[in-house]
Amino acid sequence: MTDDPRAKRIAELIAPLRVKPGSQVDLPHDFDPAYTLKGLKKKDSVGQMETGIAMLADYQARLAAQDTYGVLVCLQALDAAGKDGTIKHVMSGVNPQGVQVHSFKVPSSEELNHDYLWRYAQRLPARGDIAIFNRSHYEEVLVVRVHPENLDRQKLPDECKGKGVWERRYREINDWERYLTDNGFKVVKLFLNLSREEQRARFLKRIDLPEKNWKFSAADARERERWSDYQEAFSQMLSATSTPWAPWYVIPADRKWFARICAGAVLIDTLIEIDPRYPQVSEETRRQLLEVKQELEAQAPKGAPADPFEAGHAGQPARPASARRGSAGRGSAGR
Ligand code: AMP
Ligand code: MG
Protein backbone atom coordinates (compact mmCIF):
# COMPACT_ATOMS: atom_id res chain seq x y z
CA MET A 1 0.00 0.00 0.00
CA THR A 2 1.01 3.59 -0.49
CA ASP A 3 1.11 6.48 1.94
CA ASP A 4 0.80 8.96 -0.94
CA PRO A 5 -1.72 11.61 0.28
CA ARG A 6 -3.03 11.84 -3.28
CA ALA A 7 -4.23 8.25 -2.96
CA LYS A 8 -6.55 9.18 -0.11
CA ARG A 9 -8.06 12.10 -2.03
CA ILE A 10 -8.65 9.86 -5.03
CA ALA A 11 -10.34 7.21 -2.89
CA GLU A 12 -12.63 9.87 -1.37
CA LEU A 13 -13.47 11.33 -4.78
CA ILE A 14 -14.57 8.04 -6.29
CA ALA A 15 -16.33 6.47 -3.28
CA PRO A 16 -19.74 8.11 -4.00
CA LEU A 17 -19.56 6.98 -7.61
CA ARG A 18 -19.19 3.28 -6.86
CA VAL A 19 -22.28 1.10 -7.22
CA LYS A 20 -22.52 -0.93 -4.05
CA PRO A 21 -22.54 -4.62 -4.99
CA GLY A 22 -25.97 -6.08 -4.42
CA SER A 23 -27.76 -2.73 -4.44
CA GLN A 24 -30.78 -2.02 -6.63
CA VAL A 25 -30.04 0.93 -8.86
CA ASP A 26 -32.67 3.25 -10.25
CA LEU A 27 -30.35 5.31 -12.42
CA PRO A 28 -32.36 8.54 -12.93
CA HIS A 29 -33.21 8.59 -9.23
CA ASP A 30 -29.87 7.53 -7.70
CA PHE A 31 -27.23 9.29 -9.78
CA ASP A 32 -27.16 12.94 -10.86
CA PRO A 33 -25.40 13.46 -14.23
CA ALA A 34 -24.53 17.05 -13.20
CA TYR A 35 -22.91 16.10 -9.87
CA THR A 36 -19.49 17.59 -9.10
CA LEU A 37 -17.41 17.61 -5.96
CA LYS A 38 -18.41 20.47 -3.68
CA GLY A 39 -15.88 23.26 -3.86
CA LEU A 40 -14.09 21.94 -6.95
CA LYS A 41 -14.16 24.48 -9.77
CA LYS A 42 -13.56 23.99 -13.46
CA LYS A 43 -10.56 26.30 -13.31
CA ASP A 44 -8.91 24.08 -10.67
CA SER A 45 -9.49 21.04 -12.81
CA VAL A 46 -6.54 21.74 -15.11
CA GLY A 47 -3.99 21.20 -12.32
CA GLN A 48 -5.85 18.15 -11.03
CA MET A 49 -5.94 16.66 -14.50
CA GLU A 50 -2.20 17.25 -14.93
CA THR A 51 -1.48 15.53 -11.61
CA GLY A 52 -3.70 12.62 -12.61
CA ILE A 53 -2.09 12.24 -16.02
CA ALA A 54 1.40 12.25 -14.46
CA MET A 55 0.37 9.64 -11.89
CA LEU A 56 -1.14 7.45 -14.60
CA ALA A 57 2.04 7.66 -16.69
CA ASP A 58 4.16 6.65 -13.70
CA TYR A 59 1.92 3.75 -12.65
CA GLN A 60 1.52 2.52 -16.21
CA ALA A 61 5.30 2.41 -16.71
CA ARG A 62 5.61 0.29 -13.56
CA LEU A 63 2.68 -1.93 -14.57
CA ALA A 64 4.41 -2.63 -17.89
CA ALA A 65 7.81 -3.25 -16.28
CA GLN A 66 6.39 -5.60 -13.65
CA ASP A 67 4.54 -7.54 -16.36
CA THR A 68 2.31 -9.41 -13.92
CA TYR A 69 -1.09 -7.70 -13.86
CA GLY A 70 -3.20 -6.41 -16.73
CA VAL A 71 -6.03 -3.87 -16.62
CA LEU A 72 -9.23 -3.88 -18.66
CA VAL A 73 -11.19 -0.61 -18.72
CA CYS A 74 -14.78 -0.88 -19.96
CA LEU A 75 -16.45 2.35 -21.04
CA GLN A 76 -20.19 2.36 -21.48
CA ALA A 77 -22.46 5.28 -22.27
CA LEU A 78 -25.10 6.64 -24.55
CA ASP A 79 -24.08 8.61 -27.64
CA ALA A 80 -22.36 11.95 -26.97
CA ALA A 81 -21.63 11.13 -23.32
CA GLY A 82 -17.91 11.64 -23.95
CA LYS A 83 -16.33 8.19 -24.32
CA ASP A 84 -13.88 9.29 -27.04
CA GLY A 85 -12.92 12.52 -25.27
CA THR A 86 -12.39 10.69 -21.98
CA ILE A 87 -9.98 8.25 -23.62
CA LYS A 88 -8.17 11.04 -25.43
CA HIS A 89 -7.65 13.20 -22.35
CA VAL A 90 -7.21 10.65 -19.58
CA MET A 91 -4.72 8.55 -21.51
CA SER A 92 -2.80 11.49 -23.00
CA GLY A 93 0.33 10.94 -20.87
CA VAL A 94 0.77 7.19 -21.09
CA ASN A 95 3.19 5.26 -23.25
CA PRO A 96 1.17 4.05 -26.29
CA GLN A 97 3.15 0.78 -26.26
CA GLY A 98 1.33 -0.34 -23.14
CA VAL A 99 -2.21 0.73 -24.00
CA GLN A 100 -4.67 -0.59 -26.57
CA VAL A 101 -8.06 0.89 -27.36
CA HIS A 102 -10.74 -1.28 -28.96
CA SER A 103 -14.05 0.08 -30.20
CA PHE A 104 -16.90 -2.38 -30.53
CA LYS A 105 -19.47 -1.78 -33.24
CA VAL A 106 -22.34 -3.81 -34.65
CA PRO A 107 -20.94 -7.38 -34.73
CA SER A 108 -19.65 -8.76 -38.03
CA SER A 109 -20.97 -11.99 -39.51
CA GLU A 110 -17.82 -13.76 -38.32
CA GLU A 111 -18.41 -12.48 -34.80
CA LEU A 112 -22.05 -13.56 -34.93
CA ASN A 113 -20.84 -17.08 -35.72
CA HIS A 114 -19.35 -17.33 -32.23
CA ASP A 115 -20.56 -17.13 -28.65
CA TYR A 116 -21.28 -13.53 -27.62
CA LEU A 117 -18.16 -13.03 -25.47
CA TRP A 118 -15.81 -14.32 -28.16
CA ARG A 119 -14.97 -11.00 -29.79
CA TYR A 120 -14.29 -9.33 -26.44
CA ALA A 121 -12.07 -12.19 -25.25
CA GLN A 122 -9.91 -11.67 -28.34
CA ARG A 123 -9.13 -8.12 -27.29
CA LEU A 124 -8.23 -8.65 -23.64
CA PRO A 125 -5.04 -7.01 -22.37
CA ALA A 126 -1.79 -8.90 -21.96
CA ARG A 127 0.00 -8.76 -18.61
CA GLY A 128 1.56 -5.34 -18.19
CA ASP A 129 -0.96 -3.72 -20.52
CA ILE A 130 -4.05 -1.56 -20.18
CA ALA A 131 -6.81 -2.33 -22.68
CA ILE A 132 -9.67 0.10 -23.07
CA PHE A 133 -12.97 -1.15 -24.43
CA ASN A 134 -14.85 1.75 -26.05
CA ARG A 135 -18.21 0.01 -25.64
CA SER A 136 -17.75 -3.49 -24.33
CA HIS A 137 -19.35 -6.85 -23.62
CA TYR A 138 -22.00 -4.84 -21.77
CA GLU A 139 -23.56 -3.95 -25.13
CA GLU A 140 -24.75 -7.56 -25.03
CA VAL A 141 -27.18 -6.65 -22.24
CA LEU A 142 -27.84 -3.06 -23.42
CA VAL A 143 -28.36 -2.46 -27.14
CA VAL A 144 -29.10 -6.16 -27.63
CA ARG A 145 -31.74 -5.96 -24.92
CA VAL A 146 -33.31 -2.68 -26.05
CA HIS A 147 -33.39 -3.97 -29.66
CA PRO A 148 -34.09 -7.71 -29.39
CA GLU A 149 -33.64 -8.17 -33.16
CA ASN A 150 -29.92 -8.09 -32.31
CA LEU A 151 -30.41 -11.24 -30.25
CA ASP A 152 -32.16 -12.92 -33.19
CA ARG A 153 -29.08 -12.27 -35.33
CA GLN A 154 -26.88 -14.10 -32.81
CA LYS A 155 -28.08 -17.49 -34.12
CA LEU A 156 -28.62 -18.94 -30.66
CA PRO A 157 -30.32 -22.34 -30.34
CA ASP A 158 -33.94 -21.97 -29.16
CA GLU A 159 -33.21 -23.28 -25.68
CA CYS A 160 -30.53 -20.59 -25.17
CA LYS A 161 -32.79 -17.57 -25.72
CA GLY A 162 -36.17 -16.57 -24.43
CA LYS A 163 -37.01 -16.33 -20.77
CA GLY A 164 -34.14 -15.71 -18.39
CA VAL A 165 -31.62 -14.83 -21.07
CA TRP A 166 -30.62 -11.48 -19.50
CA GLU A 167 -30.28 -12.90 -16.00
CA ARG A 168 -28.11 -15.61 -17.47
CA ARG A 169 -25.94 -13.13 -19.32
CA TYR A 170 -25.42 -11.09 -16.15
CA ARG A 171 -24.25 -14.23 -14.38
CA GLU A 172 -21.98 -15.24 -17.26
CA ILE A 173 -20.45 -11.78 -17.43
CA ASN A 174 -19.88 -11.74 -13.65
CA ASP A 175 -18.27 -15.18 -13.82
CA TRP A 176 -16.06 -14.15 -16.73
CA GLU A 177 -14.89 -11.02 -14.94
CA ARG A 178 -14.23 -13.02 -11.79
CA TYR A 179 -12.14 -15.45 -13.79
CA LEU A 180 -10.14 -12.55 -15.22
CA THR A 181 -9.67 -10.94 -11.80
CA ASP A 182 -8.62 -14.27 -10.25
CA ASN A 183 -5.92 -14.49 -12.89
CA GLY A 184 -4.41 -11.04 -12.43
CA PHE A 185 -6.54 -8.94 -14.77
CA LYS A 186 -8.37 -6.10 -13.05
CA VAL A 187 -11.65 -5.01 -14.62
CA VAL A 188 -12.49 -1.29 -14.32
CA LYS A 189 -16.05 -0.42 -15.35
CA LEU A 190 -17.05 3.16 -16.07
CA PHE A 191 -20.55 4.22 -16.99
CA LEU A 192 -20.67 7.81 -18.25
CA ASN A 193 -24.00 9.11 -17.05
CA LEU A 194 -25.36 11.84 -19.31
CA SER A 195 -28.62 13.76 -18.90
CA ARG A 196 -31.20 13.87 -21.67
CA GLU A 197 -30.93 17.64 -21.95
CA GLU A 198 -27.13 17.60 -22.17
CA GLN A 199 -27.33 14.95 -24.89
CA ARG A 200 -29.72 17.20 -26.82
CA ALA A 201 -27.28 20.11 -26.55
CA ARG A 202 -24.32 18.00 -27.67
CA PHE A 203 -26.26 16.54 -30.61
CA LEU A 204 -27.13 20.07 -31.75
CA LYS A 205 -23.48 21.07 -31.50
CA ARG A 206 -22.58 18.11 -33.70
CA ILE A 207 -25.09 19.33 -36.27
CA ASP A 208 -24.16 23.01 -36.02
CA LEU A 209 -20.38 22.56 -36.39
CA PRO A 210 -19.47 21.10 -39.81
CA GLU A 211 -16.31 19.51 -38.42
CA LYS A 212 -18.46 17.58 -35.96
CA ASN A 213 -21.06 16.40 -38.51
CA TRP A 214 -19.28 13.07 -39.03
CA LYS A 215 -19.94 12.24 -35.39
CA PHE A 216 -23.70 12.40 -35.79
CA SER A 217 -26.19 10.22 -37.58
CA ALA A 218 -29.96 10.13 -37.77
CA ALA A 219 -29.71 6.74 -36.06
CA ASP A 220 -28.36 8.51 -32.95
CA ALA A 221 -31.54 10.59 -32.81
CA ARG A 222 -33.64 7.43 -33.14
CA GLU A 223 -31.76 5.79 -30.26
CA ARG A 224 -32.54 8.86 -28.18
CA GLU A 225 -36.24 8.08 -28.55
CA ARG A 226 -35.58 4.91 -26.55
CA TRP A 227 -34.16 6.95 -23.65
CA SER A 228 -36.24 5.41 -20.88
CA ASP A 229 -35.67 1.87 -22.18
CA TYR A 230 -31.93 2.51 -21.98
CA GLN A 231 -32.20 4.00 -18.49
CA GLU A 232 -34.00 0.83 -17.44
CA ALA A 233 -31.43 -1.44 -19.12
CA PHE A 234 -28.57 0.54 -17.50
CA SER A 235 -30.24 0.34 -14.09
CA GLN A 236 -30.62 -3.43 -14.33
CA MET A 237 -27.08 -3.86 -15.64
CA LEU A 238 -25.62 -1.76 -12.80
CA SER A 239 -27.68 -3.65 -10.20
CA ALA A 240 -26.79 -7.10 -11.48
CA THR A 241 -23.15 -6.71 -12.47
CA SER A 242 -21.55 -4.43 -9.89
CA THR A 243 -19.56 -7.05 -8.01
CA PRO A 244 -16.97 -6.95 -5.24
CA TRP A 245 -14.30 -7.99 -7.78
CA ALA A 246 -15.44 -5.60 -10.54
CA PRO A 247 -17.69 -2.80 -9.29
CA TRP A 248 -19.31 -0.26 -11.58
CA TYR A 249 -18.57 3.44 -11.26
CA VAL A 250 -21.24 5.88 -12.44
CA ILE A 251 -19.34 8.89 -13.75
CA PRO A 252 -21.39 12.11 -13.87
CA ALA A 253 -20.92 13.10 -17.51
CA ASP A 254 -22.71 16.43 -17.97
CA ARG A 255 -19.53 18.34 -17.13
CA LYS A 256 -16.75 16.98 -19.26
CA TRP A 257 -13.95 18.32 -17.08
CA PHE A 258 -15.34 16.55 -14.01
CA ALA A 259 -16.06 13.32 -15.89
CA ARG A 260 -12.45 13.14 -17.03
CA ILE A 261 -11.08 13.73 -13.53
CA CYS A 262 -13.33 10.99 -12.17
CA ALA A 263 -12.55 8.48 -14.92
CA GLY A 264 -8.83 9.05 -14.42
CA ALA A 265 -9.23 8.76 -10.66
CA VAL A 266 -10.94 5.37 -10.84
CA LEU A 267 -8.19 4.03 -13.07
CA ILE A 268 -5.42 5.41 -10.84
CA ASP A 269 -7.15 3.97 -7.78
CA THR A 270 -7.01 0.53 -9.40
CA LEU A 271 -3.32 0.96 -10.22
CA ILE A 272 -2.59 2.11 -6.68
CA GLU A 273 -4.25 -1.06 -5.45
CA ILE A 274 -2.09 -3.17 -7.77
CA ASP A 275 0.97 -1.16 -6.66
CA PRO A 276 3.21 -2.38 -9.47
CA ARG A 277 6.97 -2.29 -8.84
CA TYR A 278 9.97 -2.18 -11.11
CA PRO A 279 11.56 -5.63 -11.05
CA GLN A 280 14.69 -5.90 -8.90
CA VAL A 281 17.68 -7.87 -10.05
CA SER A 282 19.29 -10.45 -7.80
CA GLU A 283 22.50 -9.77 -5.84
CA GLU A 284 24.30 -12.04 -8.30
CA THR A 285 23.06 -10.11 -11.35
CA ARG A 286 23.91 -6.85 -9.63
CA ARG A 287 27.47 -8.09 -9.06
CA GLN A 288 27.75 -9.00 -12.75
CA LEU A 289 26.49 -5.55 -13.73
CA LEU A 290 29.18 -3.91 -11.61
CA GLU A 291 31.85 -6.03 -13.30
CA VAL A 292 30.61 -4.92 -16.71
CA LYS A 293 30.53 -1.35 -15.44
CA GLN A 294 34.24 -1.56 -14.60
CA GLU A 295 35.02 -2.94 -18.08
CA LEU A 296 33.04 -0.14 -19.75
CA GLU A 297 34.69 2.50 -17.60
CA ALA A 298 38.12 1.14 -18.59
CA GLN A 299 37.18 1.74 -22.26
CA ALA A 300 36.75 5.51 -21.77
CA PRO A 301 38.67 7.45 -24.47
CA LYS A 302 41.31 9.91 -23.30
CA GLY A 303 39.69 12.96 -21.70
CA ALA A 304 36.23 11.37 -21.46
CA PRO A 305 34.70 10.71 -18.05
CA ALA A 306 34.83 7.07 -17.01
CA ASP A 307 31.06 7.09 -16.53
CA PRO A 308 29.36 9.99 -18.38
CA PHE A 309 26.08 9.37 -16.58
CA GLU A 310 27.63 9.58 -13.14
CA ALA A 311 29.70 12.59 -14.23
CA GLY A 312 26.50 14.28 -15.44
CA HIS A 313 25.09 13.82 -11.96
CA ALA A 314 28.16 15.22 -10.25
CA GLY A 315 27.28 16.96 -7.04
CA GLN A 316 24.60 14.36 -6.36
CA PRO A 317 26.74 11.63 -4.84
CA ALA A 318 26.21 8.30 -6.55
CA ARG A 319 24.01 6.25 -4.30
CA PRO A 320 25.33 2.82 -3.47
CA ALA A 321 23.48 -0.03 -5.11
CA SER A 322 21.92 -1.03 -1.79
CA ALA A 323 20.22 2.39 -1.45
CA ARG A 324 18.92 2.26 -5.02
CA ARG A 325 17.25 -1.01 -4.26
CA GLY A 326 15.35 0.16 -1.27
CA SER A 327 17.45 -1.04 1.68
CA ALA A 328 19.01 1.44 4.08
CA GLY A 329 21.61 3.43 2.20
CA ARG A 330 23.38 6.68 2.78
CA GLY A 331 21.40 9.74 3.74
CA SER A 332 17.74 10.09 2.83
CA ALA A 333 17.61 8.72 -0.65
CA GLY A 334 13.82 8.48 -0.80
CA ARG A 335 11.78 10.49 -3.28
P1 AMP B 1 -20.34 4.20 -32.27
O1 AMP B 1 -19.75 3.76 -30.98
O2 AMP B 1 -21.10 5.49 -32.18
O3 AMP B 1 -19.36 4.17 -33.40
O4 AMP B 1 -21.45 3.14 -32.67
C1 AMP B 1 -21.29 1.78 -32.59
C2 AMP B 1 -22.66 1.16 -32.71
O5 AMP B 1 -22.51 -0.25 -32.59
C3 AMP B 1 -23.63 1.62 -31.64
O6 AMP B 1 -24.84 2.01 -32.19
C4 AMP B 1 -23.81 0.36 -30.80
O7 AMP B 1 -25.08 0.28 -30.23
C5 AMP B 1 -23.55 -0.74 -31.79
N1 AMP B 1 -23.14 -1.97 -31.15
C6 AMP B 1 -22.07 -2.15 -30.35
N2 AMP B 1 -22.04 -3.43 -29.89
C7 AMP B 1 -23.13 -4.04 -30.40
C8 AMP B 1 -23.66 -5.35 -30.27
N3 AMP B 1 -23.07 -6.29 -29.53
N4 AMP B 1 -24.81 -5.64 -30.93
C9 AMP B 1 -25.41 -4.70 -31.68
N5 AMP B 1 -24.96 -3.44 -31.84
C10 AMP B 1 -23.84 -3.11 -31.20
MG1 MG C 1 -22.61 6.62 -32.42
Coordinates of C-alpha atoms in Angstrom, one line a residue, residues 24-278:
Q24 CA -30.8 -2.0 -6.6
V25 CA -30.0 0.9 -8.9
D26 CA -32.7 3.3 -10.2
L27 CA -30.4 5.3 -12.4
P28 CA -32.4 8.5 -12.9
H29 CA -33.2 8.6 -9.2
D30 CA -29.9 7.5 -7.7
F31 CA -27.2 9.3 -9.8
D32 CA -27.2 12.9 -10.9
P33 CA -25.4 13.5 -14.2
A34 CA -24.5 17.0 -13.2
Y35 CA -22.9 16.1 -9.9
T36 CA -19.5 17.6 -9.1
L37 CA -17.4 17.6 -6.0
K38 CA -18.4 20.5 -3.7
G39 CA -15.9 23.3 -3.9
L40 CA -14.1 21.9 -6.9
K41 CA -14.2 24.5 -9.8
K42 CA -13.6 24.0 -13.5
K43 CA -10.6 26.3 -13.3
D44 CA -8.9 24.1 -10.7
S45 CA -9.5 21.0 -12.8
V46 CA -6.5 21.7 -15.1
G47 CA -4.0 21.2 -12.3
Q48 CA -5.9 18.2 -11.0
M49 CA -5.9 16.7 -14.5
E50 CA -2.2 17.3 -14.9
T51 CA -1.5 15.5 -11.6
G52 CA -3.7 12.6 -12.6
I53 CA -2.1 12.2 -16.0
A54 CA 1.4 12.3 -14.5
M55 CA 0.4 9.6 -11.9
L56 CA -1.1 7.5 -14.6
A57 CA 2.0 7.7 -16.7
D58 CA 4.2 6.7 -13.7
Y59 CA 1.9 3.8 -12.7
Q60 CA 1.5 2.5 -16.2
A61 CA 5.3 2.4 -16.7
R62 CA 5.6 0.3 -13.6
L63 CA 2.7 -1.9 -14.6
A64 CA 4.4 -2.6 -17.9
A65 CA 7.8 -3.3 -16.3
Q66 CA 6.4 -5.6 -13.7
D67 CA 4.5 -7.5 -16.4
T68 CA 2.3 -9.4 -13.9
Y69 CA -1.1 -7.7 -13.9
G70 CA -3.2 -6.4 -16.7
V71 CA -6.0 -3.9 -16.6
L72 CA -9.2 -3.9 -18.7
V73 CA -11.2 -0.6 -18.7
C74 CA -14.8 -0.9 -20.0
L75 CA -16.4 2.4 -21.0
Q76 CA -20.2 2.4 -21.5
A77 CA -22.5 5.3 -22.3
L78 CA -25.1 6.6 -24.6
D79 CA -24.1 8.6 -27.6
A80 CA -22.4 12.0 -27.0
A81 CA -21.6 11.1 -23.3
G82 CA -17.9 11.6 -23.9
K83 CA -16.3 8.2 -24.3
D84 CA -13.9 9.3 -27.0
G85 CA -12.9 12.5 -25.3
T86 CA -12.4 10.7 -22.0
I87 CA -10.0 8.2 -23.6
K88 CA -8.2 11.0 -25.4
H89 CA -7.7 13.2 -22.4
V90 CA -7.2 10.7 -19.6
M91 CA -4.7 8.5 -21.5
S92 CA -2.8 11.5 -23.0
G93 CA 0.3 10.9 -20.9
V94 CA 0.8 7.2 -21.1
N95 CA 3.2 5.3 -23.3
P96 CA 1.2 4.1 -26.3
Q97 CA 3.1 0.8 -26.3
G98 CA 1.3 -0.3 -23.1
V99 CA -2.2 0.7 -24.0
Q100 CA -4.7 -0.6 -26.6
V101 CA -8.1 0.9 -27.4
H102 CA -10.7 -1.3 -29.0
S103 CA -14.1 0.1 -30.2
F104 CA -16.9 -2.4 -30.5
K105 CA -19.5 -1.8 -33.2
V106 CA -22.3 -3.8 -34.6
P107 CA -20.9 -7.4 -34.7
S108 CA -19.6 -8.8 -38.0
S109 CA -21.0 -12.0 -39.5
E110 CA -17.8 -13.8 -38.3
E111 CA -18.4 -12.5 -34.8
L112 CA -22.1 -13.6 -34.9
N113 CA -20.8 -17.1 -35.7
H114 CA -19.3 -17.3 -32.2
D115 CA -20.6 -17.1 -28.6
Y116 CA -21.3 -13.5 -27.6
L117 CA -18.2 -13.0 -25.5
W118 CA -15.8 -14.3 -28.2
R119 CA -15.0 -11.0 -29.8
Y120 CA -14.3 -9.3 -26.4
A121 CA -12.1 -12.2 -25.2
Q122 CA -9.9 -11.7 -28.3
R123 CA -9.1 -8.1 -27.3
L124 CA -8.2 -8.7 -23.6
P125 CA -5.0 -7.0 -22.4
A126 CA -1.8 -8.9 -22.0
R127 CA 0.0 -8.8 -18.6
G128 CA 1.6 -5.3 -18.2
D129 CA -1.0 -3.7 -20.5
I130 CA -4.1 -1.6 -20.2
A131 CA -6.8 -2.3 -22.7
I132 CA -9.7 0.1 -23.1
F133 CA -13.0 -1.1 -24.4
N134 CA -14.8 1.8 -26.0
R135 CA -18.2 0.0 -25.6
S136 CA -17.8 -3.5 -24.3
H137 CA -19.3 -6.8 -23.6
Y138 CA -22.0 -4.8 -21.8
E139 CA -23.6 -4.0 -25.1
E140 CA -24.7 -7.6 -25.0
V141 CA -27.2 -6.7 -22.2
L142 CA -27.8 -3.1 -23.4
V143 CA -28.4 -2.5 -27.1
V144 CA -29.1 -6.2 -27.6
R145 CA -31.7 -6.0 -24.9
V146 CA -33.3 -2.7 -26.1
H147 CA -33.4 -4.0 -29.7
P148 CA -34.1 -7.7 -29.4
E149 CA -33.6 -8.2 -33.2
N150 CA -29.9 -8.1 -32.3
L151 CA -30.4 -11.2 -30.2
D152 CA -32.2 -12.9 -33.2
R153 CA -29.1 -12.3 -35.3
Q154 CA -26.9 -14.1 -32.8
K155 CA -28.1 -17.5 -34.1
L156 CA -28.6 -18.9 -30.7
P157 CA -30.3 -22.3 -30.3
D158 CA -33.9 -22.0 -29.2
E159 CA -33.2 -23.3 -25.7
C160 CA -30.5 -20.6 -25.2
K161 CA -32.8 -17.6 -25.7
G162 CA -36.2 -16.6 -24.4
K163 CA -37.0 -16.3 -20.8
G164 CA -34.1 -15.7 -18.4
V165 CA -31.6 -14.8 -21.1
W166 CA -30.6 -11.5 -19.5
E167 CA -30.3 -12.9 -16.0
R168 CA -28.1 -15.6 -17.5
R169 CA -25.9 -13.1 -19.3
Y170 CA -25.4 -11.1 -16.1
R171 CA -24.2 -14.2 -14.4
E172 CA -22.0 -15.2 -17.3
I173 CA -20.4 -11.8 -17.4
N174 CA -19.9 -11.7 -13.7
D175 CA -18.3 -15.2 -13.8
W176 CA -16.1 -14.1 -16.7
E177 CA -14.9 -11.0 -14.9
R178 CA -14.2 -13.0 -11.8
Y179 CA -12.1 -15.5 -13.8
L180 CA -10.1 -12.5 -15.2
T181 CA -9.7 -10.9 -11.8
D182 CA -8.6 -14.3 -10.3
N183 CA -5.9 -14.5 -12.9
G184 CA -4.4 -11.0 -12.4
F185 CA -6.5 -8.9 -14.8
K186 CA -8.4 -6.1 -13.1
V187 CA -11.6 -5.0 -14.6
V188 CA -12.5 -1.3 -14.3
K189 CA -16.0 -0.4 -15.3
L190 CA -17.0 3.2 -16.1
F191 CA -20.5 4.2 -17.0
L192 CA -20.7 7.8 -18.2
N193 CA -24.0 9.1 -17.0
L194 CA -25.4 11.8 -19.3
S195 CA -28.6 13.8 -18.9
R196 CA -31.2 13.9 -21.7
E197 CA -30.9 17.6 -21.9
E198 CA -27.1 17.6 -22.2
Q199 CA -27.3 15.0 -24.9
R200 CA -29.7 17.2 -26.8
A201 CA -27.3 20.1 -26.5
R202 CA -24.3 18.0 -27.7
F203 CA -26.3 16.5 -30.6
L204 CA -27.1 20.1 -31.7
K205 CA -23.5 21.1 -31.5
R206 CA -22.6 18.1 -33.7
I207 CA -25.1 19.3 -36.3
D208 CA -24.2 23.0 -36.0
L209 CA -20.4 22.6 -36.4
P210 CA -19.5 21.1 -39.8
E211 CA -16.3 19.5 -38.4
K212 CA -18.5 17.6 -36.0
N213 CA -21.1 16.4 -38.5
W214 CA -19.3 13.1 -39.0
K215 CA -19.9 12.2 -35.4
F216 CA -23.7 12.4 -35.8
S217 CA -26.2 10.2 -37.6
A218 CA -30.0 10.1 -37.8
A219 CA -29.7 6.7 -36.1
D220 CA -28.4 8.5 -32.9
A221 CA -31.5 10.6 -32.8
R222 CA -33.6 7.4 -33.1
E223 CA -31.8 5.8 -30.3
R224 CA -32.5 8.9 -28.2
E225 CA -36.2 8.1 -28.5
R226 CA -35.6 4.9 -26.5
W227 CA -34.2 6.9 -23.6
S228 CA -36.2 5.4 -20.9
D229 CA -35.7 1.9 -22.2
Y230 CA -31.9 2.5 -22.0
Q231 CA -32.2 4.0 -18.5
E232 CA -34.0 0.8 -17.4
A233 CA -31.4 -1.4 -19.1
F234 CA -28.6 0.5 -17.5
S235 CA -30.2 0.3 -14.1
Q236 CA -30.6 -3.4 -14.3
M237 CA -27.1 -3.9 -15.6
L238 CA -25.6 -1.8 -12.8
S239 CA -27.7 -3.6 -10.2
A240 CA -26.8 -7.1 -11.5
T241 CA -23.1 -6.7 -12.5
S242 CA -21.6 -4.4 -9.9
T243 CA -19.6 -7.1 -8.0
P244 CA -17.0 -7.0 -5.2
W245 CA -14.3 -8.0 -7.8
A246 CA -15.4 -5.6 -10.5
P247 CA -17.7 -2.8 -9.3
W248 CA -19.3 -0.3 -11.6
Y249 CA -18.6 3.4 -11.3
V250 CA -21.2 5.9 -12.4
I251 CA -19.3 8.9 -13.7
P252 CA -21.4 12.1 -13.9
A253 CA -20.9 13.1 -17.5
D254 CA -22.7 16.4 -18.0
R255 CA -19.5 18.3 -17.1
K256 CA -16.7 17.0 -19.3
W257 CA -14.0 18.3 -17.1
F258 CA -15.3 16.5 -14.0
A259 CA -16.1 13.3 -15.9
R260 CA -12.4 13.1 -17.0
I261 CA -11.1 13.7 -13.5
C262 CA -13.3 11.0 -12.2
A263 CA -12.5 8.5 -14.9
G264 CA -8.8 9.0 -14.4
A265 CA -9.2 8.8 -10.7
V266 CA -10.9 5.4 -10.8
L267 CA -8.2 4.0 -13.1
I268 CA -5.4 5.4 -10.8
D269 CA -7.1 4.0 -7.8
T270 CA -7.0 0.5 -9.4
L271 CA -3.3 1.0 -10.2
I272 CA -2.6 2.1 -6.7
E273 CA -4.3 -1.1 -5.5
I274 CA -2.1 -3.2 -7.8
D275 CA 1.0 -1.2 -6.7
P276 CA 3.2 -2.4 -9.5
R277 CA 7.0 -2.3 -8.8
Y278 CA 10.0 -2.2 -11.1

